[in-house]
């Protein structure tokens, strides 16, 4: 089972696969350095090399080697920490100084692809007389998940109450138990940790998502990077607030509210702020925006419904991760924005009282209409088209949930079929459309 707390992880921007994952990998390498290590090096391959600087991968590796963790580091302290390392050119490990000069020891390899995934990292430890004494290879496989090459199989997971590995299996489990998808996922979560801990975790996740929206709506200025993209969420929000109470409001204005919620999150992400992967950073605005829509615009939605939203979204996201991918470097943006929209549509349908069949239908509709979406960020930055793409993904998720709730759950294309189609489409997609900035908008739109 993929836990709700694996899919929704509190971290920092701008990328779960290119920032959070490399920081985690570097931290794991640091935690088990061979005795006698005098110097360490890091190499980034594939998509991590091609778009790593724009995604902050170099800074993430530095922070991880310094002992920082994505969920606890203060985003405001990042520039000073990285600048200090560039001057000192060593990290402190267990009271000892280990040489690491980012300019010399952090290498972007644009030619080599490691075998298991496009997002590869290799760390090496050197001892006396610069002898190699340790080497580990990691892969950042999307959503902040990290796997190590050659690592022994993980221990058998705790036994959960309701096992499922497909959407059909999920619906069957709901039918057998009489539980909703949210209740079924909650029962499984409570097999892994105490119920009170699960509820606290859900509330912390909701709080972090809503706080990210609020901060994004309050910030102004220009986002980091050579594109000099200006933030828009605050100005749009001010326009919407100015129109509150008026008699001439267009019905479609609610779409603008949803868009600005999503844009606020992804502007924060692009600025390296505090983010919840949902299921990735590049698609982190969709679930929070739809949650905020449910809370603010849907009568009768309570805090308990918002928890059900997260649990339902996690059940759907777990199926997508297990049977296809949530990695833009692996299957394109259909795996990020498409997955997030599918999760959000399911969550909203559940929060509004949908049956398991209607929830599955909502998830299927949203994913079906993101099939083939490429990941082609201009300049390797998670800004264009990513910020607006989250706004559209959130609105499409709401439309998908609404369509599903108007039906009875019966439909021609199943969620399992559309997930498999997404996997196949990603396998067929050329690598230049998979978060490499070597195709699409990234080469057809000038950076300045």
mmCIF file of N, CA and C in Angstrom, residues 231-281:
data_model
loop_
_atom_site.group_PDB
_atom_site.id
_atom_site.type_symbol
_atom_site.label_atom_id
_atom_site.label_comp_id
_atom_site.label_asym_id
_atom_site.label_seq_id
_atom_site.Cartn_x
_atom_site.Cartn_y
_atom_site.Cartn_z
ATOM 1 N N UNK A 231 5.168 37.097 -10.307
ATOM 2 C CA UNK A 231 4.035 36.468 -9.639
ATOM 3 C C UNK A 231 2.739 37.189 -10.035
ATOM 4 N N UNK A 232 1.668 36.421 -10.198
ATOM 5 C CA UNK A 232 0.382 36.994 -10.574
ATOM 6 C C UNK A 232 -0.727 36.712 -9.577
ATOM 7 N N UNK A 233 -0.533 35.731 -8.707
ATOM 8 C CA UNK A 233 -1.629 35.292 -7.842
ATOM 9 C C UNK A 233 -2.136 36.415 -6.943
ATOM 10 N N UNK A 234 -1.229 37.196 -6.370
ATOM 11 C CA UNK A 234 -1.665 38.252 -5.456
ATOM 12 C C UNK A 234 -2.539 39.281 -6.174
ATOM 13 N N UNK A 235 -2.134 39.696 -7.365
ATOM 14 C CA UNK A 235 -2.902 40.702 -8.103
ATOM 15 C C UNK A 235 -4.261 40.164 -8.524
ATOM 16 N N UNK A 236 -4.299 38.912 -8.990
ATOM 17 C CA UNK A 236 -5.578 38.322 -9.385
ATOM 18 C C UNK A 236 -6.497 38.190 -8.175
ATOM 19 N N UNK A 237 -5.915 37.771 -7.062
ATOM 20 C CA UNK A 237 -6.703 37.633 -5.831
ATOM 21 C C UNK A 237 -7.283 38.976 -5.416
ATOM 22 N N UNK A 238 -6.495 40.048 -5.528
ATOM 23 C CA UNK A 238 -6.980 41.382 -5.171
ATOM 24 C C UNK A 238 -8.143 41.794 -6.068
ATOM 25 N N UNK A 239 -8.064 41.479 -7.339
ATOM 26 C CA UNK A 239 -9.165 41.790 -8.258
ATOM 27 C C UNK A 239 -10.424 41.025 -7.869
ATOM 28 N N UNK A 240 -10.257 39.754 -7.526
ATOM 29 C CA UNK A 240 -11.422 38.958 -7.144
ATOM 30 C C UNK A 240 -12.039 39.474 -5.849
ATOM 31 N N UNK A 241 -11.201 39.840 -4.898
ATOM 32 C CA UNK A 241 -11.711 40.372 -3.637
ATOM 33 C C UNK A 241 -12.444 41.687 -3.848
ATOM 34 N N UNK A 242 -11.939 42.512 -4.765
ATOM 35 C CA UNK A 242 -12.577 43.801 -5.032
ATOM 36 C C UNK A 242 -13.971 43.623 -5.616
ATOM 37 N N UNK A 243 -14.185 42.514 -6.312
ATOM 38 C CA UNK A 243 -15.487 42.258 -6.915
ATOM 39 C C UNK A 243 -16.467 41.553 -6.006
ATOM 40 N N UNK A 244 -16.027 41.151 -4.803
ATOM 41 C CA UNK A 244 -16.911 40.454 -3.875
ATOM 42 C C UNK A 244 -18.095 41.350 -3.500
ATOM 43 N N UNK A 245 -19.264 40.790 -3.485
ATOM 44 C CA UNK A 245 -20.458 41.530 -3.100
ATOM 45 C C UNK A 245 -21.119 42.265 -4.238
ATOM 46 N N UNK A 246 -20.473 42.269 -5.403
ATOM 47 C CA UNK A 246 -21.069 42.948 -6.543
ATOM 48 C C UNK A 246 -22.209 42.151 -7.150
ATOM 49 N N UNK A 247 -23.052 42.832 -7.901
ATOM 50 C CA UNK A 247 -24.207 42.185 -8.518
ATOM 51 C C UNK A 247 -23.941 41.730 -9.938
ATOM 52 N N UNK A 248 -22.749 42.046 -10.457
ATOM 53 C CA UNK A 248 -22.474 41.738 -11.857
ATOM 54 C C UNK A 248 -21.429 40.650 -12.009
ATOM 55 N N UNK A 249 -21.329 39.784 -11.038
ATOM 56 C CA UNK A 249 -20.321 38.732 -11.080
ATOM 57 C C UNK A 249 -20.726 37.653 -12.078
ATOM 58 N N UNK A 250 -19.795 37.296 -12.928
ATOM 59 C CA UNK A 250 -20.053 36.245 -13.913
ATOM 60 C C UNK A 250 -20.012 34.878 -13.229
ATOM 61 N N UNK A 251 -20.880 33.962 -13.633
ATOM 62 C CA UNK A 251 -20.870 32.627 -13.004
ATOM 63 C C UNK A 251 -19.513 31.929 -13.102
ATOM 64 N N UNK A 252 -18.782 32.187 -14.198
ATOM 65 C CA UNK A 252 -17.512 31.491 -14.361
ATOM 66 C C UNK A 252 -16.405 32.062 -13.480
ATOM 67 N N UNK A 253 -16.699 33.073 -12.679
ATOM 68 C CA UNK A 253 -15.673 33.655 -11.814
ATOM 69 C C UNK A 253 -15.112 32.642 -10.828
ATOM 70 N N UNK A 254 -15.928 31.644 -10.469
ATOM 71 C CA UNK A 254 -15.430 30.623 -9.554
ATOM 72 C C UNK A 254 -14.206 29.924 -10.135
ATOM 73 N N UNK A 255 -14.135 29.833 -11.465
ATOM 74 C CA UNK A 255 -12.967 29.229 -12.102
ATOM 75 C C UNK A 255 -11.715 30.054 -11.824
ATOM 76 N N UNK A 256 -11.889 31.380 -11.770
ATOM 77 C CA UNK A 256 -10.752 32.244 -11.473
ATOM 78 C C UNK A 256 -10.255 32.027 -10.044
ATOM 79 N N UNK A 257 -11.194 31.805 -9.132
ATOM 80 C CA UNK A 257 -10.786 31.521 -7.753
ATOM 81 C C UNK A 257 -9.972 30.222 -7.686
ATOM 82 N N UNK A 258 -10.471 29.199 -8.337
ATOM 83 C CA UNK A 258 -9.744 27.927 -8.349
ATOM 84 C C UNK A 258 -8.370 28.106 -8.982
ATOM 85 N N UNK A 259 -8.310 28.833 -10.087
ATOM 86 C CA UNK A 259 -7.034 29.062 -10.767
ATOM 87 C C UNK A 259 -6.052 29.795 -9.877
ATOM 88 N N UNK A 260 -6.522 30.824 -9.181
ATOM 89 C CA UNK A 260 -5.594 31.617 -8.374
ATOM 90 C C UNK A 260 -5.103 30.823 -7.171
ATOM 91 N N UNK A 261 -5.938 29.930 -6.627
ATOM 92 C CA UNK A 261 -5.474 29.068 -5.539
ATOM 93 C C UNK A 261 -4.322 28.177 -6.032
ATOM 94 N N UNK A 262 -4.505 27.572 -7.207
ATOM 95 C CA UNK A 262 -3.468 26.696 -7.749
ATOM 96 C C UNK A 262 -2.209 27.478 -8.100
ATOM 97 N N UNK A 263 -2.373 28.631 -8.712
ATOM 98 C CA UNK A 263 -1.219 29.441 -9.097
ATOM 99 C C UNK A 263 -0.437 29.918 -7.883
ATOM 100 N N UNK A 264 -1.142 30.237 -6.808
ATOM 101 C CA UNK A 264 -0.462 30.678 -5.584
ATOM 102 C C UNK A 264 0.485 29.603 -5.077
ATOM 103 N N UNK A 265 0.028 28.354 -5.099
ATOM 104 C CA UNK A 265 0.866 27.241 -4.643
ATOM 105 C C UNK A 265 2.072 27.069 -5.552
ATOM 106 N N UNK A 266 1.855 27.098 -6.846
ATOM 107 C CA UNK A 266 2.971 26.810 -7.743
ATOM 108 C C UNK A 266 3.927 27.976 -7.898
ATOM 109 N N UNK A 267 3.478 29.186 -7.614
ATOM 110 C CA UNK A 267 4.422 30.295 -7.507
ATOM 111 C C UNK A 267 5.294 30.127 -6.266
ATOM 112 N N UNK A 268 4.696 29.684 -5.170
ATOM 113 C CA UNK A 268 5.490 29.380 -3.979
ATOM 114 C C UNK A 268 6.492 28.264 -4.261
ATOM 115 N N UNK A 269 6.037 27.254 -4.986
ATOM 116 C CA UNK A 269 6.933 26.157 -5.337
ATOM 117 C C UNK A 269 8.113 26.661 -6.156
ATOM 118 N N UNK A 270 7.826 27.474 -7.172
ATOM 119 C CA UNK A 270 8.891 28.000 -8.021
ATOM 120 C C UNK A 270 9.875 28.852 -7.235
ATOM 121 N N UNK A 271 9.407 29.459 -6.149
ATOM 122 C CA UNK A 271 10.266 30.291 -5.315
ATOM 123 C C UNK A 271 11.013 29.481 -4.261
ATOM 124 N N UNK A 272 10.810 28.158 -4.252
ATOM 125 C CA UNK A 272 11.502 27.311 -3.277
ATOM 126 C C UNK A 272 10.868 27.301 -1.910
ATOM 127 N N UNK A 273 9.569 27.622 -1.837
ATOM 128 C CA UNK A 273 8.885 27.707 -0.560
ATOM 129 C C UNK A 273 8.447 26.356 -0.018
ATOM 130 N N UNK A 274 7.720 26.412 1.109
ATOM 131 C CA UNK A 274 7.214 25.199 1.753
ATOM 132 C C UNK A 274 6.038 24.653 0.949
ATOM 133 N N UNK A 275 6.144 23.385 0.536
ATOM 134 C CA UNK A 275 5.202 22.774 -0.395
ATOM 135 C C UNK A 275 4.833 21.381 0.106
ATOM 136 N N UNK A 276 3.638 20.934 -0.256
ATOM 137 C CA UNK A 276 3.263 19.538 -0.049
ATOM 138 C C UNK A 276 3.247 18.852 -1.413
ATOM 139 N N UNK A 277 4.050 17.822 -1.596
ATOM 140 C CA UNK A 277 3.991 17.062 -2.846
ATOM 141 C C UNK A 277 2.601 16.452 -2.975
ATOM 142 N N UNK A 278 2.002 16.604 -4.178
ATOM 143 C CA UNK A 278 0.609 16.167 -4.307
ATOM 144 C C UNK A 278 0.263 15.777 -5.736
ATOM 145 N N UNK A 279 0.778 14.697 -6.319
ATOM 146 C CA UNK A 279 1.773 13.815 -5.717
ATOM 147 C C UNK A 279 3.211 14.263 -5.983
ATOM 148 N N UNK A 280 3.386 15.352 -6.750
ATOM 149 C CA UNK A 280 4.705 15.913 -7.026
ATOM 150 C C UNK A 280 4.669 17.399 -6.732
ATOM 151 N N UNK A 281 5.826 18.048 -6.781
ATOM 152 C CA UNK A 281 5.846 19.500 -6.608
ATOM 153 C C UNK A 281 5.362 20.216 -7.858
#
